[in-house]
Amino acid sequence: MSVAQGEGMLYLAPLVALLGGALLVFSNARYARLLALLSTAAAFLFTVGMVVRPGMLLLRGPAKADLLLYAGGPGLIFALLVTFVLLVSIGVRLSEREKPAVFVSTLLLAAGALLFLLSHNPLTLYLGWGLLDLSILFGLAQGASPRTATRAMVINFTAGLVLLFSSLTAASSGGSSTRFSPQLLAFLLLFASWVRWGLYPVQMVHIAAEEIPFLSGSALQTVTLATGGYFLTLYGWPRLVGVPRTVLLLLAGLALFYGALFTWRNPTGPKGIPWEIPREKRFCLYLAQFQMGLLALSLLAGGTGGGQAVLLLTVSLILALSVLRVGMEVLPSTPRQRLVVKVALGIGVASLSGLPLTAGFAARWLIYDSLLRQGEGLIVGLGALSSALIVAPLLGFITRWPDRRTQSRGGWASVVTLWLLAVPLVILGLHPQIALVRPDLISESFPSLAQLLSAPSSLPIWAAIVLPLLMGYLAFSQRDTFVRFEERLLHRVGPLWERLSFPIPQVPQGSRGRSRGTGILSYLDLEGFYGALEGVGAKICSGLRGVVMVVEGGSLGWLLLLAFIVALFLLRG
Amino acid sequence: MLFSGEQLVWGLFFTAGLIAVVEEWRISLLALLIQYALVGLILSGSLSPSLALAKIITGGMVFFILCPTAWRGRRKPPAKIAGQGRTLATSSPFRLVGSALMGLVAYGLLHQYPWEGVPTDLAFASNFLMAMGLWTVILGRGPFRMGLGLLTFQIGFELLFTTWERSLLVAGLLGLMNILLALAIPYLEAVELARREVER
Amino acid sequence: MTPLWIIVVPWIMAPWVYLFRRRSTMAAFLSAGTSLAVAVICFLLPPDQTVWILGRGLLFDPWRRWLLIFLFAGAVLLFLYSWRLSQGWSFFPFLLVTLGLLAGSAMVDNFLLAVLLLESAGVILAFLIQGGPRADPRVTMGYLVPLIIADSCLIFSTHLFDLVALYPEDLVSVRLAMTALTLGFGILLAVVPFHLFLPAVIQEAPPMVATFLLGFYQVVALSLMVGLLDRQPWLGSEAFDILLVAGLITALGGGLFAFLERAPGRLLAYGTISDLGLILVGLGTASGVGVAGAMAHLINRSLAIALVAMSWGVISERYGGERSAMPSGVARALPWATLGYILGGLTLAGFPLTGFATRWPIYLALLPHNPLYTLGLILGGLGIAWGYLRSLTPILGRGERPPGGKEPLLVALMIVTLVGLSLFLGIYPDYLLEPLRNMVEGFSFVGG
């Protein structure tokens, strides 16, 4: 392989730093934390360097197998975000004992993500996908349940092969396929991007992220959101001609409601998410699904002008979720520290709710604005309704944050690190255009806050964003009333409800959360669907295996028979 | 010559049939030995005596390699050695009918694909030996019986091929193959017997 | 020094190794030393030589040179592995004899003699497959019978070569020869649907014997086939069509069976069958890129087989010889073996950074024929991947520590080395592809 550009090594440097760091950590467990921090810091600095000096790196391989890295597109923004979040996460855990394997898998994840994000041709994209999947595999080995891990790897790998096939067919005819319909290729790309993003109903990677240790889980969710978001900006769903929109809108809507309803109810029990995952961690999963569903709906409904909304929403989502995650890890020791941590968490919650002056607000503004321009008022309404559902739980999350803790962890260093994540949410809320990093990349610029406030057609959007906040606050403050109302309602529709729902699960001793029947939520969860699929698949495989055993049992007779048949076939005529 | 070519060929039919139908190890081994002798005699009519002698010597060596193994397995009836009860496949009438069927197959192949430069009776004998060898392998329930079938197949093939390829080196290598097979069969049979002893 | 030493030295050393067969250290080092010495001889000998023995030529050209280096260097690894994890007392001497026979088969100019030597090597391998009382003898017989049938077909075809040479317009002989070659190589290489005997053999055989059978014996058989395609132009385009179709069916069929399979040994067998299909497809394209890719993938495949077999060998040995299923909690107990097993499996499946690099040229070469064929190959790889991913469930789960303890240090080092080599070839495939590309340009059947 040869490098076609003199200064190209800068664009490889972050990858090398991360991979080298992983290797060093693996070989020297004693200094694992320090090595991990240094390599991530190096990767972050190199990425910043790429922002200052964008460019391309071409590695020529044999048989047209060239690798092309491009530091300058939307992928650079995501790459910067990934390295930044990773650096902060490792910084928070610096004072804790963490298994070296966790650091290794985290660094590998980041390296895979960077290769994917900086790719600029199909082969590099596919290789990045492959490295990412391999890294995820090792990350899941840190504690994901075998079922979740297997599902995640299977769906990811299938999507990877779909991507490879579509890349190959596109490459075989110079970009426009003559043998395969554009619709099929578009559908394949859509499937691949849907899986990469981890959107419901293929959210297995996000589920797995909640089952593994904090560092790996944080990295996995960040990487999944970033790479999925990048993939969306690359292919742009509105350009997928001929894909059945109704079905996709339905799926995206289900994702939206799945995220919102599960955030509202946050069920426990053996159905759905394993109940061993702490309640607070499940928030990150459901919140991500809600926001991703909203973005998916808007993209499918009519696009949001370039990569703006994808970029801003993904950036704000990653930062806000990271604030929540890191905040859960920081255990302040003094009341002042607790207050500071709570304020930071409050910023994260505010961004997720869409409170003005936060990045989440700007992202929602773009989405609703684009939808209203397309005349999709219904979807805006659905989004607003769903937003109302998540506000109360988010407020509950903040208020439940314990004021007294028996042990402390982290100190002011961790608190400062947490604020490093929270501050950008406010900055982006005030100046969304900063998210672009390189303004020349995306054709249309973000509106500034002043422009948002002064636009005359902005009233419906304000209503769509602010009303859910009020409704959510109302639901939260009057929650006892709501709970009693819900119970009375459930009692009245009891028999019908029981027919629709699964039996109320027996919640084990010592579990947290409410033990309520989860009816429709159980269906939404799709555990039954996947279980049934696996069951059917197992039966088919069992049948086929039986046939194979019978045939192999009398293999000599079958061999001779088949040889005879093949010989007759070849000797015909 | 003591026997005519046609008589020798009929002798081959008989010995191949014996190996396939009769499970008694003494008869099977003896039939195998006679097969090698008959092949040697057939080939001596058309090839150099040294080649024919090589075949007979090979046959003798194979016989003496297989004898001790067959002796060791003598106490158990063949079906028990295989660990299975009597089935249709182990019954003599079924084997007889199957052998006749193989004869028909060999005859059919002879007319469909006549071998160039090979006398008809020789070609038929060769086809028949190969078919019977494979039939014995399919029916065989243990390494010993399958090995006998394999050696029968090998004899039939060599009978055919030696009429085309008369090189001593090739004949030697083919003979080596027979010896190696004859060494492998007792080894596998010994392991099979030991496993059955353990299971009992 | 002549190329004859390559054949003779292992045979000379075999009886000495047999004398020390009960002392594994001595036997292992003698065997490994012999293999290493022969590999060095192959490296030092100038290429393009011919030695005449009894009127037959033994060729030593660059292609055969690297094939023999690959064979004997690989054998060194097998011998060293067997030193730490026994593969049966007969392993060392018998494998040396087999190596000598395979070397002779690879070098001899005459196809008939090559097949006979290959067949002899195959019969001796039966002793290794049995490996004493561990395997089911009926499985070993199930290996021997197809071997004899296959080689008989190939031997028969040599007679037909003479007829075709004399009467080239005789289509019956051409068709018969094609059929005999198809059946012969098809059964010998366990191409679908003639593969039925192989999974049981791989499951029952000691791991290093399985490696040798799949990763080295089949390589020599394939090289015979390639040599035939090179020297017999009358085989024509029909032969390549047969290769293409057989390869596709094998790749898909092997992938499907791998998808269904849970037992690691059988999974390995089906994975390698599917990969073999890919190689046949590469050869069937008859293009420089495709054939070079096929040759490169052959080497990558052997590497993957060794990796999986070594890893699985450690796992099954440490867990008391269990062969039908993957034990639980292996990842924590035997991390290096787990790494080797997963990476080897992913290499067979054609995962990026591992086996993908050598699959890529074959995909590219196949695209002009029909992209659906490429999809078939990809699906075959998917089946293998799913088979290995399924074993993640027990691997990542919780289980008891193995009674046998951790991996032996040497074995762990060997696994890590092979992992590194696999990744290196996955990232820098041109170190393999470029020289092979130059080599295959010399084949007469290679087109653009």
Short mmCIF file of N, CA, C and O in Angstrom, two decimals, chain A residues 9-47:
data_model
loop_
_atom_site.label_atom_id
_atom_site.label_comp_id
_atom_site.label_asym_id
_atom_site.label_seq_id
_atom_site.Cartn_x
_atom_site.Cartn_y
_atom_site.Cartn_z
N MET A 9 -0.20 11.69 6.87
CA MET A 9 -0.14 10.92 8.11
C MET A 9 -0.96 11.56 9.21
O MET A 9 -1.37 10.89 10.14
N LEU A 10 -1.22 12.86 9.11
CA LEU A 10 -2.05 13.53 10.13
C LEU A 10 -3.43 12.87 10.19
O LEU A 10 -4.00 12.74 11.27
N TYR A 11 -3.91 12.45 9.04
CA TYR A 11 -5.28 11.91 9.01
C TYR A 11 -5.34 10.48 9.50
O TYR A 11 -6.41 9.94 9.75
N LEU A 12 -4.18 9.88 9.61
CA LEU A 12 -4.12 8.54 10.20
C LEU A 12 -3.80 8.61 11.69
O LEU A 12 -4.00 7.64 12.42
N ALA A 13 -3.28 9.77 12.10
CA ALA A 13 -2.75 9.88 13.46
C ALA A 13 -3.77 9.54 14.56
O ALA A 13 -3.43 8.80 15.48
N PRO A 14 -5.00 10.04 14.48
CA PRO A 14 -5.94 9.68 15.56
C PRO A 14 -6.18 8.18 15.65
O PRO A 14 -6.23 7.60 16.74
N LEU A 15 -6.29 7.56 14.47
CA LEU A 15 -6.50 6.10 14.44
C LEU A 15 -5.33 5.38 15.08
O LEU A 15 -5.50 4.46 15.88
N VAL A 16 -4.15 5.83 14.67
CA VAL A 16 -2.95 5.18 15.19
C VAL A 16 -2.86 5.38 16.70
O VAL A 16 -2.52 4.46 17.44
N ALA A 17 -3.21 6.60 17.14
CA ALA A 17 -3.15 6.87 18.57
C ALA A 17 -4.08 5.95 19.34
O ALA A 17 -3.72 5.39 20.38
N LEU A 18 -5.28 5.77 18.83
CA LEU A 18 -6.26 4.94 19.54
C LEU A 18 -5.87 3.46 19.49
O LEU A 18 -5.92 2.76 20.51
N LEU A 19 -5.47 3.00 18.31
CA LEU A 19 -5.11 1.58 18.19
C LEU A 19 -3.85 1.29 18.99
O LEU A 19 -3.74 0.26 19.66
N GLY A 20 -2.90 2.24 18.89
CA GLY A 20 -1.68 2.06 19.67
C GLY A 20 -1.96 2.07 21.16
O GLY A 20 -1.41 1.27 21.92
N GLY A 21 -2.87 2.96 21.55
CA GLY A 21 -3.25 3.00 22.95
C GLY A 21 -3.87 1.68 23.41
O GLY A 21 -3.56 1.18 24.49
N ALA A 22 -4.74 1.14 22.56
CA ALA A 22 -5.38 -0.14 22.90
C ALA A 22 -4.34 -1.24 23.09
O ALA A 22 -4.40 -2.03 24.03
N LEU A 23 -3.37 -1.24 22.20
CA LEU A 23 -2.32 -2.26 22.29
C LEU A 23 -1.49 -2.10 23.56
O LEU A 23 -1.17 -3.06 24.27
N LEU A 24 -1.17 -0.83 23.84
CA LEU A 24 -0.34 -0.56 25.02
C LEU A 24 -1.09 -0.92 26.30
O LEU A 24 -0.53 -1.51 27.23
N VAL A 25 -2.35 -0.58 26.35
CA VAL A 25 -3.15 -0.90 27.53
C VAL A 25 -3.25 -2.40 27.71
O VAL A 25 -3.17 -2.93 28.82
N PHE A 26 -3.40 -3.08 26.59
CA PHE A 26 -3.51 -4.54 26.64
C PHE A 26 -2.25 -5.17 27.19
O PHE A 26 -2.29 -6.15 27.95
N SER A 27 -1.13 -4.59 26.80
CA SER A 27 0.13 -5.20 27.22
C SER A 27 0.62 -4.71 28.57
O SER A 27 1.44 -5.34 29.21
N ASN A 28 0.11 -3.55 28.99
CA ASN A 28 0.60 -2.98 30.25
C ASN A 28 -0.60 -2.57 31.10
O ASN A 28 -1.01 -1.41 31.10
N ALA A 29 -1.15 -3.55 31.82
CA ALA A 29 -2.39 -3.28 32.54
C ALA A 29 -2.19 -2.30 33.69
O ALA A 29 -3.12 -1.64 34.13
N ARG A 30 -0.95 -2.21 34.17
CA ARG A 30 -0.70 -1.38 35.36
C ARG A 30 -1.01 0.10 35.10
O ARG A 30 -1.52 0.81 35.95
N TYR A 31 -0.63 0.56 33.92
CA TYR A 31 -0.84 1.97 33.58
C TYR A 31 -2.00 2.14 32.61
O TYR A 31 -2.01 3.07 31.81
N ALA A 32 -2.94 1.25 32.70
CA ALA A 32 -4.03 1.26 31.72
C ALA A 32 -4.75 2.59 31.66
O ALA A 32 -4.99 3.14 30.59
N ARG A 33 -5.10 3.12 32.84
CA ARG A 33 -5.90 4.35 32.85
C ARG A 33 -5.13 5.51 32.23
O ARG A 33 -5.67 6.26 31.39
N LEU A 34 -3.88 5.61 32.62
CA LEU A 34 -3.08 6.73 32.12
C LEU A 34 -2.86 6.60 30.61
O LEU A 34 -3.00 7.58 29.86
N LEU A 35 -2.54 5.40 30.18
CA LEU A 35 -2.32 5.19 28.75
C LEU A 35 -3.57 5.47 27.95
O LEU A 35 -3.52 6.08 26.88
N ALA A 36 -4.70 5.02 28.49
CA ALA A 36 -5.97 5.25 27.78
C ALA A 36 -6.24 6.74 27.67
O ALA A 36 -6.64 7.25 26.61
N LEU A 37 -6.00 7.45 28.76
CA LEU A 37 -6.26 8.90 28.76
C LEU A 37 -5.33 9.60 27.76
O LEU A 37 -5.76 10.44 26.97
N LEU A 38 -4.08 9.22 27.78
CA LEU A 38 -3.11 9.88 26.89
C LEU A 38 -3.43 9.60 25.43
O LEU A 38 -3.37 10.50 24.59
N SER A 39 -3.76 8.38 25.14
CA SER A 39 -4.03 8.07 23.72
C SER A 39 -5.30 8.76 23.25
O SER A 39 -5.38 9.24 22.11
N THR A 40 -6.30 8.83 24.12
CA THR A 40 -7.53 9.53 23.73
C THR A 40 -7.26 11.02 23.57
O THR A 40 -7.80 11.66 22.65
N ALA A 41 -6.47 11.56 24.48
CA ALA A 41 -6.14 12.98 24.37
C ALA A 41 -5.39 13.25 23.07
O ALA A 41 -5.66 14.24 22.36
N ALA A 42 -4.47 12.37 22.75
CA ALA A 42 -3.72 12.53 21.49
C ALA A 42 -4.67 12.47 20.31
O ALA A 42 -4.58 13.27 19.37
N ALA A 43 -5.59 11.50 20.35
CA ALA A 43 -6.55 11.38 19.24
C ALA A 43 -7.39 12.63 19.12
O ALA A 43 -7.65 13.13 18.01
N PHE A 44 -7.81 13.18 20.25
CA PHE A 44 -8.63 14.39 20.24
C PHE A 44 -7.83 15.56 19.65
O PHE A 44 -8.34 16.31 18.80
N LEU A 45 -6.59 15.68 20.07
CA LEU A 45 -5.77 16.79 19.57
C LEU A 45 -5.51 16.65 18.07
O LEU A 45 -5.55 17.64 17.33
N PHE A 46 -5.26 15.43 17.65
CA PHE A 46 -5.06 15.22 16.21
C PHE A 46 -6.33 15.55 15.43
O PHE A 46 -6.27 16.09 14.33
N THR A 47 -7.46 15.21 16.01
CA THR A 47 -8.72 15.52 15.33
C THR A 47 -8.91 17.04 15.24
O THR A 47 -9.37 17.56 14.22
#
